[in-house]
CSV table of C-alpha atoms and ligand atoms in Angstrom, one decimal:
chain,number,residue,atom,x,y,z
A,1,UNK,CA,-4.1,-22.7,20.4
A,2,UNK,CA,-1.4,-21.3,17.6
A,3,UNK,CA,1.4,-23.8,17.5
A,4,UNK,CA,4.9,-22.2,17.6
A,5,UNK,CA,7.5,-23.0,14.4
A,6,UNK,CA,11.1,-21.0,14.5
A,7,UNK,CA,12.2,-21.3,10.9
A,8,UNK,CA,11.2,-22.5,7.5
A,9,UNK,CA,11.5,-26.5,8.0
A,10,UNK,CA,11.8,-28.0,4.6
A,11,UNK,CA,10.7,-25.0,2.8
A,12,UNK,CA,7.3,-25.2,4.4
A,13,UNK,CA,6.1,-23.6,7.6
A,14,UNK,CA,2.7,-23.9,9.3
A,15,UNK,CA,0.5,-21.8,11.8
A,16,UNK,CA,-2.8,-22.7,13.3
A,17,UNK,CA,-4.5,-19.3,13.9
A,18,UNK,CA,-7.4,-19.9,17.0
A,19,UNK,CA,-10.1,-18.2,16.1
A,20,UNK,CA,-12.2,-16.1,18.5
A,21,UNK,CA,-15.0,-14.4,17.2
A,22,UNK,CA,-16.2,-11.6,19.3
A,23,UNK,CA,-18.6,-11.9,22.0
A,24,UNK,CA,-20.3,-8.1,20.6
A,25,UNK,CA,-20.3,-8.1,16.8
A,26,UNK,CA,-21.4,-4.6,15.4
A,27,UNK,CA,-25.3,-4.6,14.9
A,28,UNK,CA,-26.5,-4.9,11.9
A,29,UNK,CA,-28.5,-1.8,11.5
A,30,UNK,CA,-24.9,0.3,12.5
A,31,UNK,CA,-22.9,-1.9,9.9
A,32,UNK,CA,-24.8,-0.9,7.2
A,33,UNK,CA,-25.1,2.4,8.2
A,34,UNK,CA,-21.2,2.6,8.5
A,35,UNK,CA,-20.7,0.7,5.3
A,36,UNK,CA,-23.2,3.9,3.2
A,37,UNK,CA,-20.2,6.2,3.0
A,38,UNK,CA,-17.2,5.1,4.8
A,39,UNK,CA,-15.0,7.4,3.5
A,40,UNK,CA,-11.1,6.2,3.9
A,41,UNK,CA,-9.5,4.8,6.7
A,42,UNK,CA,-11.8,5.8,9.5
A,43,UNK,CA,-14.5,2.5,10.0
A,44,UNK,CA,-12.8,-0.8,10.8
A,45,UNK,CA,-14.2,-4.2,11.3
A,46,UNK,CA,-14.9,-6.1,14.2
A,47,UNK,CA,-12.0,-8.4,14.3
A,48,UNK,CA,-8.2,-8.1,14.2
A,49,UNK,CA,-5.4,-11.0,13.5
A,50,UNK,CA,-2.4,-11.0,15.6
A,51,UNK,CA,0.8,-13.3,15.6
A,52,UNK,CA,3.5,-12.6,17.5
A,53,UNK,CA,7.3,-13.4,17.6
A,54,UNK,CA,10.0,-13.7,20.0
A,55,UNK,CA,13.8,-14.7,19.6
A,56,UNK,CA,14.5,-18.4,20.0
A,57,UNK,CA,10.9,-19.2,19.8
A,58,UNK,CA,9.7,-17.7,16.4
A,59,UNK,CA,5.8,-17.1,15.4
A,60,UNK,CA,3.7,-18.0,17.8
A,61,UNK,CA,0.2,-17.1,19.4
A,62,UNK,CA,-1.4,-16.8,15.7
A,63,UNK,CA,-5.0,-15.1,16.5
A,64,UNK,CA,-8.3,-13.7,14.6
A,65,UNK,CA,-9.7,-11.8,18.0
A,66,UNK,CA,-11.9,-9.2,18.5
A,67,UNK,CA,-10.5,-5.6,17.4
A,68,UNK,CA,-9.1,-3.9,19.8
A,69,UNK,CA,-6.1,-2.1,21.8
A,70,UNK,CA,-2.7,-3.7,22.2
A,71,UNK,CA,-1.4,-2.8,25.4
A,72,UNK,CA,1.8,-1.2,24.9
A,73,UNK,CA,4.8,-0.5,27.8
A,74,UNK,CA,6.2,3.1,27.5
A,75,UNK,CA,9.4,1.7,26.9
A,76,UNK,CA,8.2,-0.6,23.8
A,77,UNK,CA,10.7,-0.2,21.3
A,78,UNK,CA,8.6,1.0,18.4
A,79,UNK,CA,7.9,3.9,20.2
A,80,UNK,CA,11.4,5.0,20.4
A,81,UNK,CA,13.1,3.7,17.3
A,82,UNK,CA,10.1,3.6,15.2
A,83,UNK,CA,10.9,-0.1,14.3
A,84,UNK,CA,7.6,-0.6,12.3
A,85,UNK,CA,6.6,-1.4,8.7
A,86,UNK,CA,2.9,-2.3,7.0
A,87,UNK,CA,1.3,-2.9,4.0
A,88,UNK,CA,-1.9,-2.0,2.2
A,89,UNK,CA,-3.9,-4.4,-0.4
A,90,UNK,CA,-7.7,-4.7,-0.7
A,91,UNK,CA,-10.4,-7.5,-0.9
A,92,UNK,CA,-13.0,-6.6,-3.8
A,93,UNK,CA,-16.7,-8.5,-3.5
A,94,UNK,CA,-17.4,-10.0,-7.5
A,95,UNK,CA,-21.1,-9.5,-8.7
A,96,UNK,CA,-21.3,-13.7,-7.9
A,97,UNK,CA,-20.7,-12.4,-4.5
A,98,UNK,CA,-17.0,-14.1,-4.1
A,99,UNK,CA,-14.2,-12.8,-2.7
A,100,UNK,CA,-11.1,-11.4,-4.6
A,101,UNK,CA,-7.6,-10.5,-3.4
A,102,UNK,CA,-5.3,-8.8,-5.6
A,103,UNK,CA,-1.8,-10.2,-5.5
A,104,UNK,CA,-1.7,-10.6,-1.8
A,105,UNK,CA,1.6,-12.7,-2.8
A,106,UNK,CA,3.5,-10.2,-3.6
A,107,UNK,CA,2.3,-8.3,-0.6
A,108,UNK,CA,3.6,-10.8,1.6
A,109,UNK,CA,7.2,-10.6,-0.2
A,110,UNK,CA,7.1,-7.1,0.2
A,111,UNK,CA,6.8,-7.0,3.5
A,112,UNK,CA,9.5,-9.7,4.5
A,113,UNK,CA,11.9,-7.4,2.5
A,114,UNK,CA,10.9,-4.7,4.4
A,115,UNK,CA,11.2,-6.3,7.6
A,116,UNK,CA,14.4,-7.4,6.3
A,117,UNK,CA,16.0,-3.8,5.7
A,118,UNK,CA,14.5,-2.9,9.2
A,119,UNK,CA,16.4,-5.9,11.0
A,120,UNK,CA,12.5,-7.1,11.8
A,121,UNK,CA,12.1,-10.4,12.0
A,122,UNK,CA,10.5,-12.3,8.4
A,123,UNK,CA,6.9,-13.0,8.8
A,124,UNK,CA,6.9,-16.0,6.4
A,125,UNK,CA,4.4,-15.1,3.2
A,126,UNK,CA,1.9,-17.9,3.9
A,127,UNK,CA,1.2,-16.7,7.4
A,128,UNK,CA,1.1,-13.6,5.7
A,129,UNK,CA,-1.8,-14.6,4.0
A,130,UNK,CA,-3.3,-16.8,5.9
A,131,UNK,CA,-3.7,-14.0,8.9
A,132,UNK,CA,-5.3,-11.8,5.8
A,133,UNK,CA,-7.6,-14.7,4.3
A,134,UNK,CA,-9.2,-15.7,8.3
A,135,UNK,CA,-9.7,-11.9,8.3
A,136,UNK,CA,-11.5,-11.7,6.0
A,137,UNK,CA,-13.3,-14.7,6.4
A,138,UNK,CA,-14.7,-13.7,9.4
A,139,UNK,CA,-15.6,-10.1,8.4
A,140,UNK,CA,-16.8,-10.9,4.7
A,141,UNK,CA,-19.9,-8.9,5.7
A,142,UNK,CA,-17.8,-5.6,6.4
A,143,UNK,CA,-16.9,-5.2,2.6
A,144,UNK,CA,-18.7,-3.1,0.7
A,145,UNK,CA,-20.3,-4.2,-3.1
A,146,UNK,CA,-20.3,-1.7,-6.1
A,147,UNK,CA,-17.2,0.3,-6.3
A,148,UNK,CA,-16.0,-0.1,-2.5
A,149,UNK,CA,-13.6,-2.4,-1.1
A,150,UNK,CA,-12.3,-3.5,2.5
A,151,UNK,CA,-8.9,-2.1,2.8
A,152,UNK,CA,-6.8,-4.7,4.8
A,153,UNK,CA,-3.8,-3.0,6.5
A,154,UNK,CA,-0.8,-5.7,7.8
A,155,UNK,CA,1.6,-4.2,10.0
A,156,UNK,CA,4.3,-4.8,12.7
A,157,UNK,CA,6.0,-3.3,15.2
A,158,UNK,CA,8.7,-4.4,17.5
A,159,UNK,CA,7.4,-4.8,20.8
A,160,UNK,CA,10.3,-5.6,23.2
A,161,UNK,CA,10.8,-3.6,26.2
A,162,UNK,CA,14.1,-2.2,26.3
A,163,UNK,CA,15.6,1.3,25.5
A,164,UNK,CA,18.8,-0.1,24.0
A,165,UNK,CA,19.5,0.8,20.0
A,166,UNK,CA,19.4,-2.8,18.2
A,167,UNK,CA,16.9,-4.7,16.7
A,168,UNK,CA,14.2,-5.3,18.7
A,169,UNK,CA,14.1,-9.6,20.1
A,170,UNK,CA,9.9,-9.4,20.3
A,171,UNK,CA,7.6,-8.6,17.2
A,172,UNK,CA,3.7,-8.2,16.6
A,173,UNK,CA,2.8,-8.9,13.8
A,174,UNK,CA,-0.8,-7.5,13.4
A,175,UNK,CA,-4.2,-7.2,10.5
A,176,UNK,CA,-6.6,-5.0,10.6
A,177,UNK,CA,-9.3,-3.7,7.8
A,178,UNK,CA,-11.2,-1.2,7.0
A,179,UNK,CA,-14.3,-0.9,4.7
A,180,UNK,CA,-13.5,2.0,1.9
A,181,UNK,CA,-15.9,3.5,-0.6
A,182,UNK,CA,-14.4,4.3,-4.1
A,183,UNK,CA,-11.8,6.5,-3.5
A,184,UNK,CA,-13.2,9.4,-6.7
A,185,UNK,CA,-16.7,9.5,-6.5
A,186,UNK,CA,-17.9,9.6,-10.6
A,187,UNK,CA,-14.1,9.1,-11.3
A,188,UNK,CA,-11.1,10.2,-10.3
A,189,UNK,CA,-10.5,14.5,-10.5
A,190,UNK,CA,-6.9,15.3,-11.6
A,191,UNK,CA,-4.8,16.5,-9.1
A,192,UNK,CA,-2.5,18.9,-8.8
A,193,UNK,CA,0.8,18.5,-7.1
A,194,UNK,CA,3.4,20.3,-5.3
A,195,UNK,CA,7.1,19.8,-6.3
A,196,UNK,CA,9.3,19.6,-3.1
A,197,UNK,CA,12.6,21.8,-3.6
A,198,UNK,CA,13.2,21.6,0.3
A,199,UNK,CA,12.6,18.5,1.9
A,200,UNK,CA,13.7,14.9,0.0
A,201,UNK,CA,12.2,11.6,0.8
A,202,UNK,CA,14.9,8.8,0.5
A,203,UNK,CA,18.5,9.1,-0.1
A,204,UNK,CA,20.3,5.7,-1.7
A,205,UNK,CA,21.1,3.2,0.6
A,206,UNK,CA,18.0,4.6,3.0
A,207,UNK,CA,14.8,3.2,3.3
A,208,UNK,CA,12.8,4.6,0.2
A,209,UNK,CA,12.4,1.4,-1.2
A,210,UNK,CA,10.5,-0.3,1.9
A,211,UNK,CA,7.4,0.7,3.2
A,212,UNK,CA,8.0,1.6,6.4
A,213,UNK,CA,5.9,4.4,8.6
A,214,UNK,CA,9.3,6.6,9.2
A,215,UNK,CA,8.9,7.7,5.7
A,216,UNK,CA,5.3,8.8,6.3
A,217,UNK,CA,5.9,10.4,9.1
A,218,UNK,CA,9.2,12.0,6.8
A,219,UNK,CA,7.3,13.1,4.6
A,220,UNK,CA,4.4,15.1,6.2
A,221,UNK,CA,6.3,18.3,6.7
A,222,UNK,CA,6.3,18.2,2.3
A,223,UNK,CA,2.5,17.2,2.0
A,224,UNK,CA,1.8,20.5,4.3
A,225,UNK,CA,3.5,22.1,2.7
A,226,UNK,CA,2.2,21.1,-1.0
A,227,UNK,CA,-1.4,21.7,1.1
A,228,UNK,CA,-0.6,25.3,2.0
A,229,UNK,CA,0.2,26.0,-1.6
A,230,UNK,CA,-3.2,25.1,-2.6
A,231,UNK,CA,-2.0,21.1,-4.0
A,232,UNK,CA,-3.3,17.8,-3.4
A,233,UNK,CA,0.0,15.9,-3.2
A,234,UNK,CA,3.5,16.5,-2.9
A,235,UNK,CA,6.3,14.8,-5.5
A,236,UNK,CA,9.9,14.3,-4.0
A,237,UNK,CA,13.0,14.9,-6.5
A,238,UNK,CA,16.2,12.8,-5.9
A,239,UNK,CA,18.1,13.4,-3.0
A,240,UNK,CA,21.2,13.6,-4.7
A,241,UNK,CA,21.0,16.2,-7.8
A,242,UNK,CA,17.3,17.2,-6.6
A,243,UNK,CA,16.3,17.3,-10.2
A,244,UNK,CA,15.0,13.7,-11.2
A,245,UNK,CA,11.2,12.8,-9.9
A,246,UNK,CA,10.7,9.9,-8.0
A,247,UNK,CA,7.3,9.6,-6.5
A,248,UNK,CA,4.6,11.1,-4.4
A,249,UNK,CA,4.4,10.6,-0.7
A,250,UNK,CA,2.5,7.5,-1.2
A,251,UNK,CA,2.0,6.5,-4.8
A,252,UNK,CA,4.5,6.2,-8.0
A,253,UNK,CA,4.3,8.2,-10.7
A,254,UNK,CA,4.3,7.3,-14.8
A,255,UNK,CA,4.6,10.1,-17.8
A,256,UNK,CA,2.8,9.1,-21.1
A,257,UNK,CA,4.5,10.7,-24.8
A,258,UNK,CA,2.6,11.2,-27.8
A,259,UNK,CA,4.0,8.5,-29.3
A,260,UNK,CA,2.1,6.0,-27.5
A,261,UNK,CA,5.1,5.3,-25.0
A,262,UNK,CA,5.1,5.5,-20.9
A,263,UNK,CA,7.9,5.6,-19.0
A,264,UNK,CA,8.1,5.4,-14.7
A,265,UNK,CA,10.8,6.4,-11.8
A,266,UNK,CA,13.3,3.2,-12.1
A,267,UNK,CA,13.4,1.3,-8.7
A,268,UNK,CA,15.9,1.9,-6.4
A,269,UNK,CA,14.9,4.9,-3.8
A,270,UNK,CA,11.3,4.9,-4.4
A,271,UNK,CA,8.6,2.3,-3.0
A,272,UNK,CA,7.9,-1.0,-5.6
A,273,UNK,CA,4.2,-0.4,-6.2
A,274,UNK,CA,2.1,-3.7,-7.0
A,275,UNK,CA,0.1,-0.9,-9.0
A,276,UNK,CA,3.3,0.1,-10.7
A,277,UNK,CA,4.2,-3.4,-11.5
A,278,UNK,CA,0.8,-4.3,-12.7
A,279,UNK,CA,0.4,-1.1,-15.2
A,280,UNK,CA,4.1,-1.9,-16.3
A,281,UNK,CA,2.1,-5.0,-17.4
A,282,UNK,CA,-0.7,-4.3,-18.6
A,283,UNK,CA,0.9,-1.1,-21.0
A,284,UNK,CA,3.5,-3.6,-22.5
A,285,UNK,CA,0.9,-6.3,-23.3
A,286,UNK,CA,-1.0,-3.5,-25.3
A,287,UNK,CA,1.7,-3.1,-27.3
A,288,UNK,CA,3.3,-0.4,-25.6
A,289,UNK,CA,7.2,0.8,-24.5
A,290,UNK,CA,7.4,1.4,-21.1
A,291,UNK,CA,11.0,2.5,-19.7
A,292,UNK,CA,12.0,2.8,-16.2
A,293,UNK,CA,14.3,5.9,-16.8
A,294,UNK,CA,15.2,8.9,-15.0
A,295,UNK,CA,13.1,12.0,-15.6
A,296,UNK,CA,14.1,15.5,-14.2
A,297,UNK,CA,11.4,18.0,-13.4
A,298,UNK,CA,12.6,20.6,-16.3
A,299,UNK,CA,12.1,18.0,-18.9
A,300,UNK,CA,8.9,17.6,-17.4
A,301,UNK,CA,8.0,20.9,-18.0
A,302,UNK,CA,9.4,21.2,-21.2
A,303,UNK,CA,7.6,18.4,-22.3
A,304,UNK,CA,4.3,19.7,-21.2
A,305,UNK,CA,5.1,22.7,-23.1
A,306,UNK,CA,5.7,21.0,-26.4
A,307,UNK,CA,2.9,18.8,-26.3
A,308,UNK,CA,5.3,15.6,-26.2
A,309,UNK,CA,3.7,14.8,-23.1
A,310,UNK,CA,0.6,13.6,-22.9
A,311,UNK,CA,-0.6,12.7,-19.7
A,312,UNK,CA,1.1,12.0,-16.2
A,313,UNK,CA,-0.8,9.8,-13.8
A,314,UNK,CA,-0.1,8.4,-9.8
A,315,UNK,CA,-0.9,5.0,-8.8
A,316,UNK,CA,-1.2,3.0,-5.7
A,317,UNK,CA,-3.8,0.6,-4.1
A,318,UNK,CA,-5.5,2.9,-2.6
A,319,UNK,CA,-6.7,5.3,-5.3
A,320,UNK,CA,-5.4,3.2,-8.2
A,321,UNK,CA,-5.0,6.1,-10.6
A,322,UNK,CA,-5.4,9.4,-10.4
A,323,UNK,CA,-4.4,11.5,-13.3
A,324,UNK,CA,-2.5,14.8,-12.6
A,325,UNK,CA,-3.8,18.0,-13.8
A,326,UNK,CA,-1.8,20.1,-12.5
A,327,UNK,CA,1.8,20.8,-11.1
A,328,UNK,CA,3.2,23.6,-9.3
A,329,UNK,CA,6.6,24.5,-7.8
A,330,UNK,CA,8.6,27.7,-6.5
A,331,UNK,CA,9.9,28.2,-10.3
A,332,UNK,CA,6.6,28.0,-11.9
A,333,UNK,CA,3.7,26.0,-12.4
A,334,UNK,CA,1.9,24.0,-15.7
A,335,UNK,CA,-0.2,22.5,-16.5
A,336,UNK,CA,-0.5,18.8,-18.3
A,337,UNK,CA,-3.3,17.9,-21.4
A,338,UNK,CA,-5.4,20.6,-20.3
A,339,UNK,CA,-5.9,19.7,-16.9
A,340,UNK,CA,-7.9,16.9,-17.7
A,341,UNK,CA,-8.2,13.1,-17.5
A,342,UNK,CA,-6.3,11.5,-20.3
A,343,UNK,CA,-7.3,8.4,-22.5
A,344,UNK,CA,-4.2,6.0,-21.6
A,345,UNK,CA,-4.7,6.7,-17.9
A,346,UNK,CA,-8.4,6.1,-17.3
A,347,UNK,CA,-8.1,3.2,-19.9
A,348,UNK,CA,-5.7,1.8,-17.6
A,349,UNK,CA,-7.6,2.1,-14.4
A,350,UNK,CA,-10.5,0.3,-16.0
A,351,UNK,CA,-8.7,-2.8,-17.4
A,352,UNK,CA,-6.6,-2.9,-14.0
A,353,UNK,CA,-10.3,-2.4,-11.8
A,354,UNK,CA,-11.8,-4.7,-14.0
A,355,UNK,CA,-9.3,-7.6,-13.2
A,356,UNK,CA,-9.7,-6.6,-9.7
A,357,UNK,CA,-13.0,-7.0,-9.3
A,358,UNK,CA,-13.2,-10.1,-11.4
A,359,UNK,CA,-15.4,-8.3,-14.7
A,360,UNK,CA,-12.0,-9.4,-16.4
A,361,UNK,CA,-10.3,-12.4,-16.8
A,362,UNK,CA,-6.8,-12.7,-14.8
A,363,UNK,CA,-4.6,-13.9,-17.4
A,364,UNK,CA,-1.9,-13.2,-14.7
A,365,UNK,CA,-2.7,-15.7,-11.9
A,366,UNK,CA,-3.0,-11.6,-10.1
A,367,UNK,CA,-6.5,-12.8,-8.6
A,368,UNK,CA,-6.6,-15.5,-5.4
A,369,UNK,CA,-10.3,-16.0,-4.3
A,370,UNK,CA,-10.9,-15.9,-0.9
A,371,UNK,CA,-14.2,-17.0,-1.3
B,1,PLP,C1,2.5,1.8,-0.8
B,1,PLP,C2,3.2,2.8,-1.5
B,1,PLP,C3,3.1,3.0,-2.9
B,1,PLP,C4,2.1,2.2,-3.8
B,1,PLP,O1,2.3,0.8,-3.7
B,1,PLP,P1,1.2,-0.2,-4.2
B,1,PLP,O2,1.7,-1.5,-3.9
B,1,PLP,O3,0.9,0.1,-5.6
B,1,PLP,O4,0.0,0.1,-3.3
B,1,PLP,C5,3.8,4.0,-3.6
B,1,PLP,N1,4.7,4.7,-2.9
B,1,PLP,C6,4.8,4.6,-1.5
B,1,PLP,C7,5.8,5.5,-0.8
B,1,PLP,C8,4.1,3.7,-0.8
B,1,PLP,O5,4.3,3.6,0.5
């Protein structure tokens, strides 16, 4: 059994998780044939960690149990208030046949900030990790080799049952994961995006900056609409002058100039990508200016025009980076180097895959081994 803990004691906390492997493990003949072409999102493995929390008794109950359903009240309080934030990060098999994690520390801090902005209570970041390393443990034969991964999706939802507004007294904290293949088969294609003039993401002093599932579910409306105008994405403008960029429904964005130099959205009302963070990196460490400025779609388009832009790329765990081609809005559309891949980006993606999957060496202490 988990022991229960309420708060950081000396700076250090511990959690026994009980491990109960499942009685039916997938057969091995369907594993492999789920684990062919997975696809995103839609093949999960057999097992699930849970922890759960209450007021005045903290985490407790930590868990690695079979998948499956949570039994929820109608009046759980997720389902009314929407109380409920996640995270995304992804376990990549090495060719020695270990077990990488990238940055699953920063993950875990993350995730208590977003808690923290969504009066949830703070999972502490090595139970964090600890829920995601048993996980994976258990279903190392669930992720993929070559280019695949096993997507591992934390998330928690306040689970009280009450109808009252305030923050939720009761928490689950859950993992689950789910095998991916490489998200561009033969490498990525450009996309094109949409630019949304009528609906805004994140207004300052909102919740842009956490990663919560109200702004997905926000944020739909846009990305049908970007769909019916033939794009792959949608890219939200500020809130306030609706003129600078600030990301894609789920990934940041970065411009490259001809003179070598990137520059990215500055942090504030737009999500804190670990892929951001570690590109920011990587392109100063090559010798290269980054800024975090503000950048308004007509200087955008101007710079297309003159050639001053280069390239323009999104990024995120899932797809890592996927250059845009094209980008289209109610005042025009145009279109960036051509349509094509650019140099910067794709060299980029390499060096940043490469550390991933352990072909490079992690000069940044980015990598923790699982196995
Ligand atoms: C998760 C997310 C990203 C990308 O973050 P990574 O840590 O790089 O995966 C970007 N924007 C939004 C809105 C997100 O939810």
């Amino acid at each position: 059994m988990g022991i229960s803990f309420d708060k950081k004691v000396d700076g250090s906390v511990w959690l026994n998780f009980d491990i109960q492997p499942t009685a039916q493990p997938t057969e091995l003949q369907n594993r492999v044939d789920k684990l062919k072409d997975p696809g995103f999102g839609r093949v999960f493995t057999d097992h699930m960690a849970i922890v759960r929390y209450e007021h005045g008794k903290g985490w407790h109950s930590a868990k690695i149990e079979s998948r499956g359903n949570f039994p929820l009240d109608p009046a759980t309080a997720v389902l009314h208030y929407a109380q409920e934030i996640f995270e995304g990060l992804k376990a990549y098999k090495r060719s020695d046949g270990g077990v990488n994690l990238f940055r699953p520390d920063a993950n875990a801090r993350r995730f208590r900030d977003s808690a923290d902005r969504m009066a949830m209570a703070q999972l502490p970041e090595e139970i964090f990790i600890e829920a995601i390393e048993q996980l994976v443990r258990i279903d190392r034969d669930w992720i993929p080799g070559g280019e695949g991964s096993l997507y591992l999706r934390p998330f928690m939802i306040a689970s009280e049952i009450f109808l009252g507004v305030k923050p939720s007294a009761e928490y689950i904290f859950s993992v689950i994961a789910s095998p991916v293949g490489s998200y561009f088969k033969g490498g990525p294609a450009p996309v094109s995006i949409w630019v949304s003039e009528n609906y805004t993401r994140a207004a300052i002093g909102g919740t842009g900056g956490v990663k919560c599932g109200g702004n997905y579910a926000a944020s739909l409306r846009a990305q049908a609409e970007a769909i019916e105008h033939g794009c792959d994405q949608v890219v939200f403008l500020d809130a306030v002058e609706r003129k600078y960029i600030e990301e894609l429904g789920g990934m940041n964005v970065f411009f490259v100039f001809e003179d070598g130099s990137l520059s990215t959205p500055p942090l504030g009302t737009i999500l804190p990508g670990i892929t951001r963070d570690s590109i920011i990196a990587l392109a100063r460490e090559a010798g290269r200016t980054v800024r975090e400025e503000a950048y308004t779609i007509d200087q955008w388009r101007a710079d297309a025009a003159s050639g001053k832009l280069k390239e323009a790329f999104a990024c995120g765990t899932a797809a890592v980076i996927s250059p845009i081609g094209t980008v289209r809005s109610a005042s025009g559309d145009f279109t960036i180097s051509g349509g094509a891949a650019g140099d910067v980006a794709m060299g980029l993606r390499k060096q940043l895959i490469d550390i991933q999957y352990g072909r490079a060496p992690d000069t940044h202490g980015w990598i923790r081994k699982v196995f």
